[in-house]
Amino acid sequence: MTVRPVRIVLADDERMVRTALRVILDAEPGLEVVGEAATGAEAVSVVRSFLPDVVLMDVRMPEIDGIRATEQILSTLAEPPRIVVVTTFENDSYVYDALRAGAAGFLLKRAAAEDLVQAVRLVARSDSLLFPAAVRELAALHSTQKPAPPPWAAKLTGREAEVLRQMARGLTNAEIAARIGVGPATVKSHVAAVLAKTGARDRTQAVIAAYESGFIRPK
Amino acid sequence: MTVRPVRIVLADDERMVRTALRVILDAEPGLEVVGEAATGAEAVSVVRSFLPDVVLMDVRMPEIDGIRATEQILSTLAEPPRIVVVTTFENDSYVYDALRAGAAGFLLKRAAAEDLVQAVRLVARSDSLLFPAAVRELAALHSTQKPAPPPWAAKLTGREAEVLRQMARGLTNAEIAARIGVGPATVKSHVAAVLAKTGARDRTQAVIAAYESGFIRPK
DNA sequence: GCCCGTCTCCCCCGTGCGGTGGAGGCGGAT
DNA sequence: ATCCGCCTCCACCGCACGGGGGAGACGGGC
């Protein structure tokens, strides 16, 4: 008997992309594109109908994005397919969101055809999970820029940085003053300086900036 | 001419693991283990000496953990190797940290030998990035347990969660009101509820709690 | 039927916060 | 000797915020 082929569903709002993927995948023995969807909502229903082994899911789609569609599929099917999130990766921060949603892997749209095929095969047969340059580039944005995660961090004086750290712990000006051993008025000055340099409107925005820039980290 | 082999460095505090990996990898044509390290610090120096193509890096190691070692390697070498983080995955939340550190992939220690080999090959030749069941399980922990990443998230109503998300974007009550289409007084009520449920004293602490609990994540 | 949770909105009040515009001291750089 | 950056602190002001009350409407559950 022949080996059961890997059944694939494509979800992408661009017909050309779907066609390209279909051509590449259908040319491969053992791979079979069984369905297509142009929206996230359509993807959910198509997957429910065809129950494929693998779904190639675009992130940006009308109605429901790929992330939500992934969530819905994984949470509503008893034996959900492996979902590979496909992205063009421009400035996407979808990666972590997709991971949380339960995506089995990532694929860069500009990936080589052979990588695409290998990705699908690998995801289909083992519970391994493919990743592309997308993450490397994203990771690079986080790691190689480590010497300069916050553009403004260099401009914060020692005291200001200290005050910002205390702010990010949820302390009031008076508490910060007591903690670092200065007067409340002094803390106010430093806070004002931090707000000015970070471009924040209030302490909440300053704390957000601290998190988003990596100046401080969760956990 | 023969193809240049993939040069590999193993970093793991358990000798047995290193040996096992070496046996598996050395048996493969085109793969060559050129060095081993038992600590994170050692890993950094060994990598600097041998300049391998791929590093298999354990997470938990004495002196310096795999994450920090990864950071150091990637930030100090001009042409750093691909670093694959190896984990036993018990309750690790290292995955995101490793990604941020610039890891090229993940591998589960209990992965099949053939998966290991294929992972190394793939990481070495393309900029694709391997993942294992580790992430699937971890993702499951985050997605299926989505009702419970923050202990209090389950207790936040839909509106309250929405308001908290807007708070975490640095918006004032008035701005949130305009954005979600309700009156300012309503937003005040929701904010009060959020503060009560999160145990926060003010909106800043609420936003901090949102970040620390993973309710929202930095880009 | 009733209750309870949710969403919606109102009042009043105190205050922490942020904005403005200062001042004095201290050290390094020029 | 002078200037500048940083740290320290002050007074005044307006306001968004948070606390403490409530109230009406809708829905589902008992």
Short mmCIF file of C-alpha atoms (C1' of nucleotides) in Angstrom, two decimals:
data_model
loop_
_atom_site.label_atom_id
_atom_site.label_comp_id
_atom_site.label_asym_id
_atom_site.label_seq_id
_atom_site.Cartn_x
_atom_site.Cartn_y
_atom_site.Cartn_z
CA MET A 1 0.00 0.00 0.00
CA THR A 2 1.13 3.51 -0.67
CA VAL A 3 1.90 5.88 2.15
CA ARG A 4 -1.00 8.11 3.07
CA PRO A 5 -0.24 11.57 1.68
CA VAL A 6 0.09 14.66 3.82
CA ARG A 7 -3.15 16.60 3.45
CA ILE A 8 -2.65 20.37 3.41
CA VAL A 9 -4.92 23.41 3.60
CA LEU A 10 -3.70 26.81 2.46
CA ALA A 11 -5.01 29.99 4.06
CA ASP A 12 -3.91 33.23 2.47
CA ASP A 13 -5.82 36.24 1.21
CA GLU A 14 -3.67 36.52 -1.89
CA ARG A 15 -4.65 34.12 -4.60
CA MET A 16 -1.19 34.27 -6.16
CA VAL A 17 0.43 33.14 -2.96
CA ARG A 18 -1.99 30.25 -2.64
CA THR A 19 -1.37 29.22 -6.20
CA ALA A 20 2.38 29.38 -5.77
CA LEU A 21 2.25 27.28 -2.65
CA ARG A 22 -0.10 24.80 -4.30
CA VAL A 23 2.18 24.41 -7.31
CA ILE A 24 5.20 23.81 -5.14
CA LEU A 25 3.47 21.40 -2.79
CA ASP A 26 1.42 19.45 -5.33
CA ALA A 27 4.57 18.79 -7.30
CA GLU A 28 5.92 16.90 -4.33
CA PRO A 29 5.11 13.24 -3.90
CA GLY A 30 3.32 12.55 -0.68
CA LEU A 31 1.98 16.07 -0.34
CA GLU A 32 -1.55 17.01 -1.32
CA VAL A 33 -3.27 20.36 -1.08
CA VAL A 34 -6.87 19.56 -0.25
CA GLY A 35 -8.30 22.99 0.39
CA GLU A 36 -7.80 26.73 0.29
CA ALA A 37 -9.15 29.67 2.24
CA ALA A 38 -8.92 33.41 1.68
CA THR A 39 -9.94 34.61 5.12
CA GLY A 40 -9.43 33.53 8.68
CA ALA A 41 -13.08 32.62 9.09
CA GLU A 42 -13.01 30.62 5.89
CA ALA A 43 -9.87 28.89 7.08
CA VAL A 44 -11.62 27.69 10.20
CA SER A 45 -14.55 26.20 8.28
CA VAL A 46 -12.39 24.72 5.55
CA VAL A 47 -10.19 23.05 8.12
CA ARG A 48 -13.27 21.68 9.87
CA SER A 49 -14.47 20.22 6.57
CA PHE A 50 -11.26 18.71 5.27
CA LEU A 51 -9.48 17.89 8.53
CA PRO A 52 -6.01 18.26 7.02
CA ASP A 53 -2.71 17.26 8.54
CA VAL A 54 -1.08 20.63 8.03
CA VAL A 55 -2.37 24.17 7.60
CA LEU A 56 -0.27 26.93 6.09
CA MET A 57 -1.76 30.01 7.66
CA ASP A 58 -1.12 33.59 6.64
CA VAL A 59 -1.04 36.08 9.49
CA ARG A 60 -2.71 39.03 7.89
CA MET A 61 -6.14 38.13 6.57
CA PRO A 62 -9.55 39.81 6.44
CA GLU A 63 -12.22 39.25 9.08
CA ILE A 64 -10.13 37.05 11.32
CA ASP A 65 -6.34 37.10 11.34
CA GLY A 66 -4.27 33.98 11.24
CA ILE A 67 -3.54 34.05 14.92
CA ARG A 68 -7.17 34.01 15.94
CA ALA A 69 -7.99 31.43 13.32
CA THR A 70 -5.21 29.27 14.75
CA GLU A 71 -6.63 29.66 18.23
CA GLN A 72 -10.10 28.74 17.08
CA ILE A 73 -8.97 25.70 15.14
CA LEU A 74 -6.82 24.37 17.94
CA SER A 75 -9.44 24.95 20.59
CA THR A 76 -12.39 23.50 18.75
CA LEU A 77 -10.99 20.40 17.08
CA ALA A 78 -10.36 17.15 18.85
CA GLU A 79 -7.40 16.28 16.66
CA PRO A 80 -6.28 19.60 15.27
CA PRO A 81 -3.83 19.85 12.38
CA ARG A 82 -0.31 21.23 12.70
CA ILE A 83 -0.55 24.89 11.89
CA VAL A 84 2.40 26.60 10.26
CA VAL A 85 2.18 30.36 10.32
CA VAL A 86 3.34 31.98 7.12
CA THR A 87 4.48 35.56 7.24
CA THR A 88 6.18 38.06 5.00
CA PHE A 89 7.86 39.41 8.09
CA GLU A 90 8.19 43.08 7.75
CA ASN A 91 7.74 44.43 11.20
CA ASP A 92 5.69 41.61 12.58
CA SER A 93 5.65 40.89 16.23
CA TYR A 94 3.25 38.09 15.54
CA VAL A 95 5.80 35.48 16.32
CA TYR A 96 5.23 35.26 20.03
CA ASP A 97 1.50 35.65 19.66
CA ALA A 98 1.41 32.79 17.20
CA LEU A 99 3.47 30.65 19.53
CA ARG A 100 1.03 31.30 22.30
CA ALA A 101 -1.81 30.48 19.98
CA GLY A 102 -0.26 27.07 19.50
CA ALA A 103 1.25 27.38 16.06
CA ALA A 104 3.49 24.48 15.18
CA GLY A 105 5.95 26.58 13.25
CA PHE A 106 6.80 29.56 11.13
CA LEU A 107 7.61 29.96 7.54
CA LEU A 108 8.94 32.96 5.71
CA LYS A 109 7.15 33.71 2.47
CA ARG A 110 10.42 34.32 0.75
CA ALA A 111 11.73 30.96 1.91
CA ALA A 112 13.09 28.60 -0.69
CA ALA A 113 10.70 26.05 -2.15
CA GLU A 114 12.74 23.18 -0.80
CA ASP A 115 12.61 24.65 2.67
CA LEU A 116 8.85 24.96 2.39
CA VAL A 117 8.51 21.34 1.38
CA GLN A 118 10.85 20.14 4.06
CA ALA A 119 9.03 22.22 6.62
CA VAL A 120 5.70 20.68 5.77
CA ARG A 121 7.09 17.16 5.78
CA LEU A 122 8.82 17.64 9.09
CA VAL A 123 5.86 19.22 10.78
CA ALA A 124 3.57 16.53 9.42
CA ARG A 125 5.53 13.52 10.53
CA SER A 126 7.11 14.46 13.83
CA ASP A 127 6.10 16.97 16.35
CA SER A 128 9.08 19.01 15.40
CA LEU A 129 8.47 22.53 14.46
CA LEU A 130 9.98 24.62 11.77
CA PHE A 131 11.17 28.11 11.97
CA PRO A 132 12.49 30.50 9.41
CA ALA A 133 14.70 33.48 9.12
CA ALA A 134 11.78 35.45 10.47
CA VAL A 135 12.65 34.56 13.98
CA ARG A 136 16.34 34.97 13.46
CA GLU A 137 15.77 38.47 12.25
CA LEU A 138 13.35 39.14 15.02
CA ALA A 139 15.70 37.67 17.55
CA ALA A 140 18.51 39.72 16.09
CA LEU A 141 16.42 42.78 16.62
CA HIS A 142 16.31 41.85 20.25
CA SER A 143 19.77 40.46 20.84
CA THR A 144 22.24 42.31 18.66
CA GLN A 145 20.53 45.53 19.59
CA LYS A 146 21.04 44.64 23.21
CA PRO A 147 23.71 47.31 23.54
CA ALA A 148 20.99 49.76 22.51
CA PRO A 149 17.54 48.46 23.24
CA PRO A 150 16.21 51.78 24.48
CA PRO A 151 17.39 54.62 22.29
CA TRP A 152 16.93 56.94 25.21
CA ALA A 153 18.60 54.79 27.84
CA ALA A 154 21.95 56.29 27.10
CA LYS A 155 20.52 59.68 27.78
CA LEU A 156 19.09 58.80 31.17
CA THR A 157 21.35 59.83 34.02
CA GLY A 158 22.08 57.38 36.79
CA ARG A 159 19.53 58.84 39.10
CA GLU A 160 16.89 59.01 36.41
CA ALA A 161 17.41 55.38 35.50
CA GLU A 162 17.14 54.44 39.16
CA VAL A 163 13.93 56.39 39.51
CA LEU A 164 12.52 54.77 36.38
CA ARG A 165 13.28 51.34 37.80
CA GLN A 166 11.39 52.24 40.96
CA MET A 167 8.53 53.61 38.91
CA ALA A 168 8.41 50.31 37.09
CA ARG A 169 7.89 48.63 40.44
CA GLY A 170 4.74 50.62 40.94
CA LEU A 171 6.02 52.95 43.64
CA THR A 172 4.72 56.49 44.18
CA ASN A 173 7.04 59.46 44.21
CA ALA A 174 7.00 59.55 48.00
CA GLU A 175 7.88 55.87 48.22
CA ILE A 176 10.69 56.25 45.73
CA ALA A 177 12.01 59.20 47.71
CA ALA A 178 12.05 57.18 50.92
CA ARG A 179 13.63 54.22 49.17
CA ILE A 180 16.50 56.02 47.51
CA GLY A 181 16.96 58.47 50.34
CA VAL A 182 16.14 61.84 48.83
CA GLY A 183 13.33 64.32 49.14
CA PRO A 184 10.01 63.95 47.33
CA ALA A 185 10.69 67.11 45.36
CA THR A 186 13.87 65.59 44.03
CA VAL A 187 12.03 62.53 42.84
CA LYS A 188 9.54 64.77 41.11
CA SER A 189 12.36 66.42 39.22
CA HIS A 190 13.80 63.09 38.15
CA VAL A 191 10.41 61.79 37.13
CA ALA A 192 9.86 64.90 35.05
CA ALA A 193 13.23 64.35 33.38
CA VAL A 194 12.39 60.72 32.67
CA LEU A 195 9.06 61.67 31.14
CA ALA A 196 10.69 64.28 28.96
CA LYS A 197 13.45 61.97 27.75
CA THR A 198 11.20 58.99 27.12
CA GLY A 199 8.53 61.06 25.50
CA ALA A 200 6.03 59.67 27.95
CA ARG A 201 3.03 61.65 29.08
CA ASP A 202 2.78 60.13 32.51
CA ARG A 203 4.48 57.51 34.65
CA THR A 204 2.35 54.74 33.19
CA GLN A 205 3.58 55.46 29.69
CA ALA A 206 7.11 55.66 31.03
CA VAL A 207 6.80 52.20 32.54
CA ILE A 208 5.35 50.87 29.30
CA ALA A 209 8.29 52.35 27.43
CA ALA A 210 10.63 50.71 29.91
CA TYR A 211 9.07 47.32 29.21
CA GLU A 212 8.77 47.72 25.47
CA SER A 213 12.32 48.92 25.10
CA GLY A 214 13.73 46.12 27.20
CA PHE A 215 14.96 48.54 29.84
CA ILE A 216 13.21 46.24 32.25
CA ARG A 217 11.87 42.76 31.61
CA PRO A 218 8.89 40.79 32.82
CA LYS A 219 9.32 37.79 35.13
CA MET B 1 36.01 17.87 -3.45
CA THR B 2 34.10 16.68 -0.41
CA VAL B 3 31.52 18.87 1.19
CA ARG B 4 32.79 20.75 4.20
CA PRO B 5 31.37 19.04 7.28
CA VAL B 6 29.11 20.77 9.76
CA ARG B 7 31.21 21.62 12.79
CA ILE B 8 29.38 21.24 16.08
CA VAL B 9 30.04 22.18 19.68
CA LEU B 10 28.13 20.54 22.51
CA ALA B 11 27.43 22.40 25.74
CA ASP B 12 25.85 20.38 28.51
CA ASP B 13 26.74 19.86 32.14
CA GLU B 14 25.99 16.14 31.98
CA ARG B 15 28.74 14.12 30.43
CA MET B 16 26.35 11.36 29.49
CA VAL B 17 24.23 13.70 27.46
CA ARG B 18 27.26 15.07 25.67
CA THR B 19 28.46 11.57 24.89
CA ALA B 20 25.09 10.50 23.62
CA LEU B 21 24.84 13.50 21.37
CA ARG B 22 28.38 12.99 20.13
CA VAL B 23 27.75 9.36 19.27
CA ILE B 24 24.64 10.18 17.36
CA LEU B 25 26.13 13.11 15.50
CA ASP B 26 29.55 11.65 14.75
CA ALA B 27 27.89 8.62 13.20
CA GLU B 28 26.37 10.91 10.62
CA PRO B 29 28.30 11.76 7.49
CA GLY B 30 28.85 15.46 7.14
CA LEU B 31 28.51 16.15 10.84
CA GLU B 32 31.49 16.59 13.12
CA VAL B 33 31.56 17.36 16.83
CA VAL B 34 34.61 19.55 17.32
CA GLY B 35 34.25 20.57 20.93
CA GLU B 36 32.44 20.14 24.22
CA ALA B 37 31.71 22.34 27.20
CA ALA B 38 30.27 21.59 30.61
CA THR B 39 29.41 25.11 31.70
CA GLY B 40 28.10 28.24 30.10
CA ALA B 41 31.37 30.05 30.56
CA GLU B 42 33.26 27.16 29.06
CA ALA B 43 30.83 27.10 26.17
CA VAL B 44 31.63 30.70 25.34
CA SER B 45 35.37 30.12 25.28
CA VAL B 46 35.13 26.82 23.44
CA VAL B 47 32.97 28.40 20.77
CA ARG B 48 35.44 31.25 20.45
CA SER B 49 38.22 28.74 19.93
CA PHE B 50 36.59 26.36 17.50
CA LEU B 51 34.19 28.70 15.71
CA PRO B 52 31.67 25.95 14.95
CA ASP B 53 28.70 26.13 12.64
CA VAL B 54 26.23 24.89 15.21
CA VAL B 55 26.11 24.86 18.99
CA LEU B 56 23.85 22.54 20.94
CA MET B 57 23.33 24.46 24.15
CA ASP B 58 21.78 23.15 27.33
CA VAL B 59 19.71 25.64 29.25
CA ARG B 60 20.59 24.70 32.79
CA MET B 61 24.30 24.84 33.39
CA PRO B 62 26.57 25.97 36.22
CA GLU B 63 28.07 29.47 36.36
CA ILE B 64 26.32 30.81 33.30
CA ASP B 65 23.11 29.37 31.94
CA GLY B 66 22.58 28.59 28.30
CA ILE B 67 20.58 31.70 27.67
CA ARG B 68 23.30 34.04 28.87
CA ALA B 69 25.95 32.04 27.09
CA THR B 70 23.91 32.35 23.91
CA GLU B 71 23.66 36.08 24.38
CA GLN B 72 27.38 36.40 24.94
CA ILE B 73 28.31 34.30 21.96
CA LEU B 74 25.97 36.09 19.60
CA SER B 75 26.97 39.52 20.78
CA THR B 76 30.72 39.04 20.74
CA LEU B 77 31.35 37.07 17.56
CA ALA B 78 31.39 38.57 14.13
CA GLU B 79 30.04 35.44 12.51
CA PRO B 80 28.33 33.61 15.32
CA PRO B 81 27.23 29.99 14.99
CA ARG B 82 23.62 28.87 14.93
CA ILE B 83 22.71 28.07 18.47
CA VAL B 84 20.17 25.36 19.16
CA VAL B 85 18.88 25.35 22.70
CA VAL B 86 18.46 21.91 24.16
CA THR B 87 16.09 21.43 27.03
CA THR B 88 14.53 18.62 28.97
CA PHE B 89 11.43 20.74 29.25
CA GLU B 90 9.89 20.28 32.58
CA ASN B 91 8.41 23.57 33.49
CA ASP B 92 10.73 25.74 31.47
CA SER B 93 9.67 29.13 30.34
CA TYR B 94 13.08 29.49 28.79
CA VAL B 95 11.67 29.31 25.33
CA TYR B 96 10.82 32.95 24.93
CA ASP B 97 13.98 34.06 26.68
CA ALA B 98 16.07 31.91 24.37
CA LEU B 99 14.28 33.29 21.35
CA ARG B 100 15.02 36.79 22.51
CA ALA B 101 18.60 35.84 23.13
CA GLY B 102 18.83 34.89 19.48
CA ALA B 103 18.68 31.11 19.62
CA ALA B 104 18.24 29.54 16.21
CA GLY B 105 16.10 26.73 17.48
CA PHE B 106 15.00 24.33 20.14
CA LEU B 107 15.47 20.70 20.66
CA LEU B 108 13.89 18.39 23.15
CA LYS B 109 16.32 16.06 24.87
CA ARG B 110 13.98 13.17 24.46
CA ALA B 111 13.72 13.87 20.74
CA ALA B 112 14.45 11.03 18.36
CA ALA B 113 18.00 10.71 17.07
CA GLU B 114 16.89 11.25 13.51
CA ASP B 115 15.14 14.45 14.51
CA LEU B 116 18.29 15.65 16.20
CA VAL B 117 20.34 14.99 13.12
CA GLN B 118 17.86 16.59 10.81
CA ALA B 119 17.61 19.58 13.12
CA VAL B 120 21.35 20.15 13.02
CA ARG B 121 21.52 19.74 9.27
CA LEU B 122 18.65 22.11 8.66
CA VAL B 123 19.91 24.76 11.01
CA ALA B 124 23.37 24.52 9.55
CA ARG B 125 22.49 24.86 5.91
CA SER B 126 19.57 27.24 5.79
CA ASP B 127 18.50 29.89 8.15
CA SER B 128 15.57 27.77 9.05
CA LEU B 129 15.11 27.02 12.63
CA LEU B 130 14.11 23.88 14.32
CA PHE B 131 11.69 23.43 17.04
CA PRO B 132 10.62 20.46 19.01
CA ALA B 133 7.72 19.21 20.94
CA ALA B 134 8.97 21.46 23.69
CA VAL B 135 7.29 24.40 22.16
CA ARG B 136 4.15 22.53 21.33
CA GLU B 137 3.84 21.51 24.94
CA LEU B 138 4.80 24.93 26.14
CA ALA B 139 2.46 26.56 23.69
CA ALA B 140 -0.23 24.24 24.91
CA LEU B 141 0.52 25.35 28.42
CA HIS B 142 0.00 28.88 27.26
CA SER B 143 -2.85 28.42 24.86
CA THR B 144 -4.99 25.73 26.40
CA GLN B 145 -4.31 27.28 29.75
CA LYS B 146 -5.06 30.63 28.21
CA PRO B 147 -7.71 31.05 30.89
CA ALA B 148 -4.88 30.93 33.42
CA PRO B 149 -1.63 32.65 32.54
CA PRO B 150 -2.51 35.43 34.99
CA PRO B 151 -4.32 34.03 38.00
CA TRP B 152 -6.70 36.94 37.92
CA ALA B 153 -7.31 36.99 34.17
CA ALA B 154 -10.11 34.50 34.49
CA LYS B 155 -11.81 36.88 36.85
CA LEU B 156 -11.56 39.87 34.54
CA THR B 157 -14.71 40.41 32.52
CA GLY B 158 -14.46 41.09 28.81
CA ARG B 159 -14.80 44.80 29.23
CA GLU B 160 -12.31 44.92 32.06
CA ALA B 161 -9.76 43.02 30.03
CA GLU B 162 -10.29 45.38 27.15
CA VAL B 163 -9.83 48.38 29.41
CA LEU B 164 -6.67 46.89 30.87
CA ARG B 165 -5.26 46.42 27.38
CA GLN B 166 -5.93 50.06 26.63
CA MET B 167 -4.39 51.08 29.94
CA ALA B 168 -1.31 49.12 28.95
CA ARG B 169 -1.08 51.28 25.87
CA GLY B 170 -0.75 54.34 28.03
CA LEU B 171 -4.16 55.80 27.36
CA THR B 172 -6.05 58.00 29.83
CA ASN B 173 -9.55 57.12 30.93
CA ALA B 174 -11.01 59.68 28.54
CA GLU B 175 -9.05 58.27 25.62
CA ILE B 176 -10.10 54.74 26.46
CA ALA B 177 -13.70 55.87 26.66
CA ALA B 178 -13.50 57.45 23.21
CA ARG B 179 -11.75 54.41 21.79
CA ILE B 180 -14.13 51.75 23.01
CA GLY B 181 -17.19 53.93 22.63
CA VAL B 182 -18.49 54.36 26.17
CA GLY B 183 -18.65 57.18 28.64
CA PRO B 184 -15.71 58.23 30.82
CA ALA B 185 -17.58 57.26 33.95
CA THR B 186 -17.95 53.73 32.63
CA VAL B 187 -14.25 53.49 32.03
CA LYS B 188 -13.64 54.69 35.56
CA SER B 189 -15.80 51.86 36.86
CA HIS B 190 -13.96 49.28 34.80
CA VAL B 191 -10.61 50.68 35.85
CA ALA B 192 -11.67 50.47 39.48
CA ALA B 193 -12.70 46.86 38.95
CA VAL B 194 -9.38 46.06 37.30
CA LEU B 195 -7.46 47.64 40.14
CA ALA B 196 -9.46 45.69 42.70
CA LYS B 197 -9.06 42.37 40.92
CA THR B 198 -5.38 42.77 40.15
CA GLY B 199 -4.61 44.10 43.58
CA ALA B 200 -3.05 47.15 41.99
CA ARG B 201 -3.05 50.52 43.70
CA ASP B 202 -3.10 52.60 40.55
CA ARG B 203 -3.09 52.14 36.80
CA THR B 204 0.67 51.96 36.69
CA GLN B 205 0.74 48.96 38.99
CA ALA B 206 -2.05 47.40 36.94
CA VAL B 207 0.00 47.74 33.78
CA ILE B 208 3.02 46.26 35.55
CA ALA B 209 0.90 43.33 36.66
CA ALA B 210 -0.30 42.89 33.09
CA TYR B 211 3.29 42.67 31.86
CA GLU B 212 4.57 40.50 34.66
CA SER B 213 1.73 38.04 34.37
CA GLY B 214 2.07 37.75 30.64
CA PHE B 215 -1.36 39.24 30.07
CA ILE B 216 0.45 41.49 27.65
CA ARG B 217 3.96 41.16 26.29
CA PRO B 218 6.65 43.51 25.17
CA LYS B 219 7.31 43.54 21.44
"C1'" DG C 1 -40.60 34.83 40.28
"C1'" DC C 2 -36.17 36.36 42.06
"C1'" DC C 3 -31.26 36.99 42.28
"C1'" DC C 4 -26.77 37.88 40.52
"C1'" DG C 5 -23.25 39.32 37.36
"C1'" DT C 6 -22.23 42.58 33.90
"C1'" DC C 7 -22.33 46.94 31.67
"C1'" DT C 8 -23.67 51.44 31.78
"C1'" DC C 9 -23.50 55.94 34.08
"C1'" DC C 10 -23.96 59.56 37.96
"C1'" DC C 11 -22.29 62.48 42.22
"C1'" DC C 12 -18.68 64.16 45.55
"C1'" DC C 13 -14.18 64.48 47.40
"C1'" DG C 14 -9.18 64.24 48.33
"C1'" DT C 15 -4.78 63.88 46.37
"C1'" DG C 16 -0.98 62.23 43.77
"C1'" DC C 17 0.71 63.73 39.76
"C1'" DG C 18 2.58 66.50 36.10
"C1'" DG C 19 3.69 71.40 34.36
"C1'" DT C 20 6.01 75.71 35.18
"C1'" DG C 21 9.60 78.28 36.88
"C1'" DG C 22 12.78 78.60 39.66
"C1'" DA C 23 17.48 78.10 43.28
"C1'" DG C 24 21.85 76.39 45.20
"C1'" DG C 25 25.88 73.12 45.31
"C1'" DC C 26 29.29 70.22 43.26
"C1'" DG C 27 32.19 68.16 39.98
"C1'" DG C 28 34.44 67.81 35.47
"C1'" DA C 29 35.69 70.02 31.11
"C1'" DT C 30 37.66 73.92 28.63
"C1'" DA D 1 38.01 80.95 36.09
"C1'" DT D 2 34.17 79.80 33.72
"C1'" DC D 3 30.79 76.92 31.99
"C1'" DC D 4 27.90 72.97 31.99
"C1'" DG D 5 25.72 68.66 33.54
"C1'" DC D 6 23.91 66.50 37.40
"C1'" DC D 7 21.72 66.28 41.81
"C1'" DT D 8 19.24 68.42 45.23
"C1'" DC D 9 15.10 70.96 46.65
"C1'" DC D 10 11.27 74.74 46.68
"C1'" DA D 11 6.32 76.98 45.58
"C1'" DC D 12 2.28 77.16 42.86
"C1'" DC D 13 -1.31 75.41 39.98
"C1'" DG D 14 -4.66 72.44 37.41
"C1'" DC D 15 -6.37 68.15 36.68
"C1'" DA D 16 -6.70 63.36 35.90
"C1'" DC D 17 -7.10 59.86 38.90
"C1'" DG D 18 -8.81 56.84 42.50
"C1'" DG D 19 -12.16 55.95 46.56
"C1'" DG D 20 -16.81 55.81 48.11
"C1'" DG D 21 -20.97 55.79 47.41
"C1'" DG D 22 -25.02 54.67 44.25
"C1'" DA D 23 -28.59 53.55 40.24
"C1'" DG D 24 -30.90 51.59 36.15
"C1'" DA D 25 -30.96 47.90 32.46
"C1'" DC D 26 -30.17 43.54 30.70
"C1'" DG D 27 -29.27 38.72 30.76
"C1'" DG D 28 -28.85 34.07 32.55
"C1'" DG D 29 -29.44 30.80 36.47
"C1'" DC D 30 -31.82 29.02 40.60
#
